[in-house]
PDB file of C-alpha atoms in Angstrom:
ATOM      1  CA  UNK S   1       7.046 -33.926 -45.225  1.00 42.00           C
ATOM      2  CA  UNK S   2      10.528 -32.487 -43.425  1.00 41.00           C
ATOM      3  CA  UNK S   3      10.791 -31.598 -40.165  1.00 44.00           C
ATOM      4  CA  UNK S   4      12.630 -28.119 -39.365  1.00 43.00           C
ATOM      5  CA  UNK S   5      15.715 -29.224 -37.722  1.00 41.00           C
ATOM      6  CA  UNK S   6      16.405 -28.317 -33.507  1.00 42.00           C
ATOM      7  CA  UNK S   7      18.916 -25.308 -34.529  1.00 44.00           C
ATOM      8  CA  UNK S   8      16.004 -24.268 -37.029  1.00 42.00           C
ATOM      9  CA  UNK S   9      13.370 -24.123 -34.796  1.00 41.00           C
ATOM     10  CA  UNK S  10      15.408 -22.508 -32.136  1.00 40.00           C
ATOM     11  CA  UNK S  11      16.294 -19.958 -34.492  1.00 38.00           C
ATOM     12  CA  UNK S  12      12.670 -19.367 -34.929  1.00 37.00           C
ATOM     13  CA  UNK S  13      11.786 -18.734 -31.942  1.00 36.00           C
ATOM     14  CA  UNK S  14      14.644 -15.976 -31.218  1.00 33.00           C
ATOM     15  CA  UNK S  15      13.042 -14.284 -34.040  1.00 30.00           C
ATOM     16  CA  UNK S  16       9.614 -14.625 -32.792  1.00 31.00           C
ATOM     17  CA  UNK S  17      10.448 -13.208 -29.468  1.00 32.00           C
ATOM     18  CA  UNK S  18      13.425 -10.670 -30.804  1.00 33.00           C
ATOM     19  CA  UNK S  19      10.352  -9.646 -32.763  1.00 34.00           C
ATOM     20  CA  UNK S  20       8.020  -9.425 -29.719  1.00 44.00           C
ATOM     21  CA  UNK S  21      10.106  -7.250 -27.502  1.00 48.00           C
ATOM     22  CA  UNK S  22      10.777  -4.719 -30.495  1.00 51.00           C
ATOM     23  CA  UNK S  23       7.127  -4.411 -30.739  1.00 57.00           C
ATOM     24  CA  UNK S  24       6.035  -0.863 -30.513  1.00 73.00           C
ATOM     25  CA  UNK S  25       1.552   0.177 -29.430  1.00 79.00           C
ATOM     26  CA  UNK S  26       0.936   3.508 -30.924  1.00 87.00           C
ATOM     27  CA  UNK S  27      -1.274   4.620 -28.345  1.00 92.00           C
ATOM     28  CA  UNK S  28      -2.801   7.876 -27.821  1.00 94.00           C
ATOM     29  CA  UNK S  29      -4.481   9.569 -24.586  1.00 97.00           C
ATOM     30  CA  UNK S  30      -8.319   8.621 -24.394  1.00 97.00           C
ATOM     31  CA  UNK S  31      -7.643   5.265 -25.782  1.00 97.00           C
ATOM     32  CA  UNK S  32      -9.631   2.373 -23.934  1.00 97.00           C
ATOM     33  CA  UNK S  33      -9.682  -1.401 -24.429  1.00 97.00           C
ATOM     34  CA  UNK S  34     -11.954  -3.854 -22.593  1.00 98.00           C
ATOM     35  CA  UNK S  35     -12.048  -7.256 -21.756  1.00 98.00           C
ATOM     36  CA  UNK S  36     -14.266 -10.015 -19.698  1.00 98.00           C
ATOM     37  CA  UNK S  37     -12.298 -11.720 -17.283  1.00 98.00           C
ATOM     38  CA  UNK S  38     -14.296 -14.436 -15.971  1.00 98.00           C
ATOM     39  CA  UNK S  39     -17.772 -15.417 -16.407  1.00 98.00           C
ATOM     40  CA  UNK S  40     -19.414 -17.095 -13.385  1.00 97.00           C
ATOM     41  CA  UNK S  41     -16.463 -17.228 -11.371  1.00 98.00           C
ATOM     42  CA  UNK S  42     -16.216 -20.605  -9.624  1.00 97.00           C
ATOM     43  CA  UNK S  43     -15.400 -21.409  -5.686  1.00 96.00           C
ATOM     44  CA  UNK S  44     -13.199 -23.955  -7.094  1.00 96.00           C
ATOM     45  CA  UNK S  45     -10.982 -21.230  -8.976  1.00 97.00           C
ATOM     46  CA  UNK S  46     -10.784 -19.239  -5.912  1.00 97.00           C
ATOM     47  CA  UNK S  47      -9.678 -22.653  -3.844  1.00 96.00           C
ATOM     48  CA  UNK S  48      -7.049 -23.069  -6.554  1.00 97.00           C
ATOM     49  CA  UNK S  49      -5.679 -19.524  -6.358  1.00 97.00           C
ATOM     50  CA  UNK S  50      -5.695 -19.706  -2.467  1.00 97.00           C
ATOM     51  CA  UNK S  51      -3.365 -23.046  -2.911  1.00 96.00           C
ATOM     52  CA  UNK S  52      -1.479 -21.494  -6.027  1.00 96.00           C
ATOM     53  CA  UNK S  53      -0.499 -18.680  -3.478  1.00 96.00           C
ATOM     54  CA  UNK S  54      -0.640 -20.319  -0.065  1.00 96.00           C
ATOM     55  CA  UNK S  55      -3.010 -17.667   1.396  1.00 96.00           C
ATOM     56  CA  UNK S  56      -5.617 -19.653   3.143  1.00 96.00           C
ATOM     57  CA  UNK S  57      -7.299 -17.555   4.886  1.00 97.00           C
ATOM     58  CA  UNK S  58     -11.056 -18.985   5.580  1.00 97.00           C
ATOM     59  CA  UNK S  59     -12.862 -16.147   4.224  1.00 97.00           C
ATOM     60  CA  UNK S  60     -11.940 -17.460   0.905  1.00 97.00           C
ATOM     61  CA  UNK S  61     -12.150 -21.010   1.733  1.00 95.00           C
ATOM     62  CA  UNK S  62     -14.706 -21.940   4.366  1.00 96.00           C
ATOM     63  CA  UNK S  63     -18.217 -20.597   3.714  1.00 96.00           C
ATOM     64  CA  UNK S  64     -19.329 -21.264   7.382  1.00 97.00           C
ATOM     65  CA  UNK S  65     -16.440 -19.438   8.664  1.00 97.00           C
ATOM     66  CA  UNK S  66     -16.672 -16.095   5.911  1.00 97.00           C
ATOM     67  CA  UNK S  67     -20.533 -16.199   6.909  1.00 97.00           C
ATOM     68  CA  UNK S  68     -20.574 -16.710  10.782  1.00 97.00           C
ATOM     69  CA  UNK S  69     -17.649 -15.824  12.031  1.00 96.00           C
ATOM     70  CA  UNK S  70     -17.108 -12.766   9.433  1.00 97.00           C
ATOM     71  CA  UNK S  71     -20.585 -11.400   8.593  1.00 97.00           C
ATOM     72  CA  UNK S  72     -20.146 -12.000   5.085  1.00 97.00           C
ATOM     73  CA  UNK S  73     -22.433 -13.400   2.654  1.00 97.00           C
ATOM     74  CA  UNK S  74     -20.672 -15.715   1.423  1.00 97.00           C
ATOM     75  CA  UNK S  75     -16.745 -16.805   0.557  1.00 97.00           C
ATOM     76  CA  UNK S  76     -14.971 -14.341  -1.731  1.00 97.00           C
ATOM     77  CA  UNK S  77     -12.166 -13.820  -3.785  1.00 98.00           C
ATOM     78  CA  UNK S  78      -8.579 -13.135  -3.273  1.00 97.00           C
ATOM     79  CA  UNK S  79      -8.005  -9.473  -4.662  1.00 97.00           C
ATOM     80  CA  UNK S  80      -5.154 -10.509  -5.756  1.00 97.00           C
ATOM     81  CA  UNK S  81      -6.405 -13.315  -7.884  1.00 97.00           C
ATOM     82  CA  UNK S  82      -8.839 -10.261  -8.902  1.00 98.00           C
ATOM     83  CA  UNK S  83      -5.339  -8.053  -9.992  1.00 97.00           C
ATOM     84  CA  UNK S  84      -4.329 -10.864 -11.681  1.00 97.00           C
ATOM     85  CA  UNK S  85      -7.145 -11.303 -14.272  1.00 97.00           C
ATOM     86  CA  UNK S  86      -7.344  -8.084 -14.778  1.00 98.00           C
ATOM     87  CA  UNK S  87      -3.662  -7.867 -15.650  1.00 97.00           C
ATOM     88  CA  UNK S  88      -4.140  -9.497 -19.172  1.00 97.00           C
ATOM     89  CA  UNK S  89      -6.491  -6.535 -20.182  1.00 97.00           C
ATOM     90  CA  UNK S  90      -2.860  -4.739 -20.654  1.00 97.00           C
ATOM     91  CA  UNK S  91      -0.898  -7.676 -21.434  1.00 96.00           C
ATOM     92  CA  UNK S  92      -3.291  -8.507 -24.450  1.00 96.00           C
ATOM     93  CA  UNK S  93      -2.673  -4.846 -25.293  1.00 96.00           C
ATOM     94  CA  UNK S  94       0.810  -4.084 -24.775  1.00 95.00           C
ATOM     95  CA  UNK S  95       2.264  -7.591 -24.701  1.00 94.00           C
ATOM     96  CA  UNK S  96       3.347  -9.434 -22.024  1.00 94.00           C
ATOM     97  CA  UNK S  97       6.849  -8.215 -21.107  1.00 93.00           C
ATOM     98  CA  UNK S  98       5.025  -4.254 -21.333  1.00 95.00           C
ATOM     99  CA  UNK S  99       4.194  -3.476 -17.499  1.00 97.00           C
ATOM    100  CA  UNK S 100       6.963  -1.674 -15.473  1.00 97.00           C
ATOM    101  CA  UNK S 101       4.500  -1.006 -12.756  1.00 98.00           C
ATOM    102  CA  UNK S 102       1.116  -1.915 -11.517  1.00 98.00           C
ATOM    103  CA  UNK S 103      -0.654  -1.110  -8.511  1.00 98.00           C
ATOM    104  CA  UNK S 104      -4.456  -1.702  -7.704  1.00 98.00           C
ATOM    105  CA  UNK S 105      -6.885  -0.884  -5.150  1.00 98.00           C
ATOM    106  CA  UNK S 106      -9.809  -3.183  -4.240  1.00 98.00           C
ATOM    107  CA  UNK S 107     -13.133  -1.378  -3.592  1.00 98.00           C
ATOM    108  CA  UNK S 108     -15.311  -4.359  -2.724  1.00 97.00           C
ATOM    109  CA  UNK S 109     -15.534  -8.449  -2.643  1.00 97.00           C
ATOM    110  CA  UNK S 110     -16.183 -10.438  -5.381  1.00 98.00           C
ATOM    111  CA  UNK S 111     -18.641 -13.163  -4.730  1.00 98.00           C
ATOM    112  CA  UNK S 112     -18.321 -16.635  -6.726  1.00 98.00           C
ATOM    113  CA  UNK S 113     -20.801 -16.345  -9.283  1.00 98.00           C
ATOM    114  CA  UNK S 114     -19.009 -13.286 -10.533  1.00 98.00           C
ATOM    115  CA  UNK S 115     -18.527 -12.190 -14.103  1.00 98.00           C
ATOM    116  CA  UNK S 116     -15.621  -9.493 -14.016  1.00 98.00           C
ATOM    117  CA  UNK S 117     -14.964  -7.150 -16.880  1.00 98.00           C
ATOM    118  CA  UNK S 118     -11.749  -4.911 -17.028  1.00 98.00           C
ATOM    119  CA  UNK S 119     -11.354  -1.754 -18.597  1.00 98.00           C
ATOM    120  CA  UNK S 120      -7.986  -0.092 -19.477  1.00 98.00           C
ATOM    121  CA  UNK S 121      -8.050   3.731 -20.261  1.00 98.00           C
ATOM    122  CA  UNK S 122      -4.801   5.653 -21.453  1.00 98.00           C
ATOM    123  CA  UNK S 123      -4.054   9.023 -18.726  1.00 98.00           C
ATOM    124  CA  UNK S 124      -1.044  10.108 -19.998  1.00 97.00           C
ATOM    125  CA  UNK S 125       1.578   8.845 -23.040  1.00 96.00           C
ATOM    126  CA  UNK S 126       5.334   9.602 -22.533  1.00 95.00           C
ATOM    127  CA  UNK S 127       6.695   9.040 -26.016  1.00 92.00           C
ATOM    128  CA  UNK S 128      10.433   9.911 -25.213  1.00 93.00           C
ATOM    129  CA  UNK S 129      10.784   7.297 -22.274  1.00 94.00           C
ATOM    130  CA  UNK S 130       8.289   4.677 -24.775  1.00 94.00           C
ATOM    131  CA  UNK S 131       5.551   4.295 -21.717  1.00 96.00           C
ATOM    132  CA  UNK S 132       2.229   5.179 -21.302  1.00 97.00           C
ATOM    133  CA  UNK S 133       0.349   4.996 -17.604  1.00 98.00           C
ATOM    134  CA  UNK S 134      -3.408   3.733 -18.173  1.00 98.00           C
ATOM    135  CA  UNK S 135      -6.133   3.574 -15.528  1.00 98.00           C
ATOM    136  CA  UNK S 136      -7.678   0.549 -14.702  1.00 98.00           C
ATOM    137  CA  UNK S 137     -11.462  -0.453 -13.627  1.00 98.00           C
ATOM    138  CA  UNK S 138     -12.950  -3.670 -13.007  1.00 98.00           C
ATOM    139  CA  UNK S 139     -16.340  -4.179 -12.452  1.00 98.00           C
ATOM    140  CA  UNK S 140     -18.732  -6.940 -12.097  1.00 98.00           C
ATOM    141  CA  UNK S 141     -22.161  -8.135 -13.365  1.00 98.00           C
ATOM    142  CA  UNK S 142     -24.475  -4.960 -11.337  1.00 97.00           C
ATOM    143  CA  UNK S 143     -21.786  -2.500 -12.935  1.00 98.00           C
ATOM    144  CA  UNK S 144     -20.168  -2.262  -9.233  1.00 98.00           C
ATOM    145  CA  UNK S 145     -16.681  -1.212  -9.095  1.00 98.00           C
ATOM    146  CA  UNK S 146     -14.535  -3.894  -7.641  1.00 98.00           C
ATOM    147  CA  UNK S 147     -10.849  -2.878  -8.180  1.00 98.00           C
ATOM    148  CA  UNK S 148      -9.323   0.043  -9.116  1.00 98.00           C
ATOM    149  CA  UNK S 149      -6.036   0.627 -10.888  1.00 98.00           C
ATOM    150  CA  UNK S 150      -2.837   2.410 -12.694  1.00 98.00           C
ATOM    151  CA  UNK S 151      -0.305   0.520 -14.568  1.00 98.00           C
ATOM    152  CA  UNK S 152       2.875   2.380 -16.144  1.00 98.00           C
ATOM    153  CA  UNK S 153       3.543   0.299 -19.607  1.00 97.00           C
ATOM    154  CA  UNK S 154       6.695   0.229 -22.013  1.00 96.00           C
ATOM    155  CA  UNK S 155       4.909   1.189 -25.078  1.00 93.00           C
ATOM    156  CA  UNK S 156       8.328   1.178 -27.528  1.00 80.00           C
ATOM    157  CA  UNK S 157      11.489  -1.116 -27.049  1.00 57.00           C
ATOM    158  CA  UNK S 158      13.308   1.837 -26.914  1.00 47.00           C
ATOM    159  CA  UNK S 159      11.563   5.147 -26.078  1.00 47.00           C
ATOM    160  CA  UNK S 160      11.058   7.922 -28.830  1.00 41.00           C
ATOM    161  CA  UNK S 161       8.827   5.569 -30.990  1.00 38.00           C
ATOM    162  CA  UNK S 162       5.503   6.064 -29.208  1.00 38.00           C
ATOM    163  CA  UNK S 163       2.644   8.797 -29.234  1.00 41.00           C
ATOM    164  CA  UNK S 164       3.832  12.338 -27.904  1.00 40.00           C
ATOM    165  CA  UNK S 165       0.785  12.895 -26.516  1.00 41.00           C
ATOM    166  CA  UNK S 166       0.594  14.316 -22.612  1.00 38.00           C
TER     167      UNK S 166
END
């Protein structure tokens, strides 16, 4: 058994990800993909996302704090750390280098305990500028909306390749 030399393998991987970012998603208007997120979502993932982005605030860390001093029913999630997960509904679609914008409303808290499921709906294809803008939901385990969003994806490496649908 051989192994592939370094300036092999290197080479290998240019290719992989020269083939990557030519990649073009033939996507049409109407078009929907959906994925789970997170099943049961922990209190220790949310601790680790407050510490992964420094934002402590006690309503996602300190239950006696979120319930007394903040009426809620418990600690919740970042909504960021809720943008994030649903981010890889259109990076598992488009690839990861696709968004050129993404922007996200949250609607309501999501309690530990949580399973979140994203949904990713194409508005609008613009097949001479190779992007497509798609809606995003995420909802959790009662069907409540819990984030809303639009993302604006590069659908072609260079634009002309993609659906002309508008």
């Amino acid at each position: 058994m051989s192994a592939a030399s370094p300036a092999a393998a290197n080479s290998a991987a240019n290719s992989a990800v020269d083939v990557a970012a030519n990649v073009s998603v033939d996507v049409s208007v109407g078009q929907t993909r959906e994925l789970t997120l997170v099943r049961d979502l922990t209190r220790t993932r949310i601790v680790q996302y407050a510490g992964a982005s420094g934002d402590f605030n006690p309503v996602h860390t300190d239950e006696r704090f979120a319930v007394e001093a903040a009426g809620y029913p418990s600690v919740f999630a970042h909504g960021m750390l809720t943008m994030g997960m649903a981010g890889r509904v259109i990076t598992e679609w488009f690839g990861p280098e696709s968004p050129l914008r993404y922007e996200a409303r949250f609607r309501t808290p999501v309690f530990p305990g949580a399973t979140l499921t994203a949904r990713a709906e194409v508005e609008s294809v613009d097949g001479s500028a190779g992007t497509a803008t798609v809606t995003l939901t995420v909802t959790d385990q009662h069907g409540a909306v819990v984030m809303t969003g639009t993302a604006v994806v590069r659908t072609s490496a260079a634009g002309g390749t993609g659906s002309e649908d508008k």
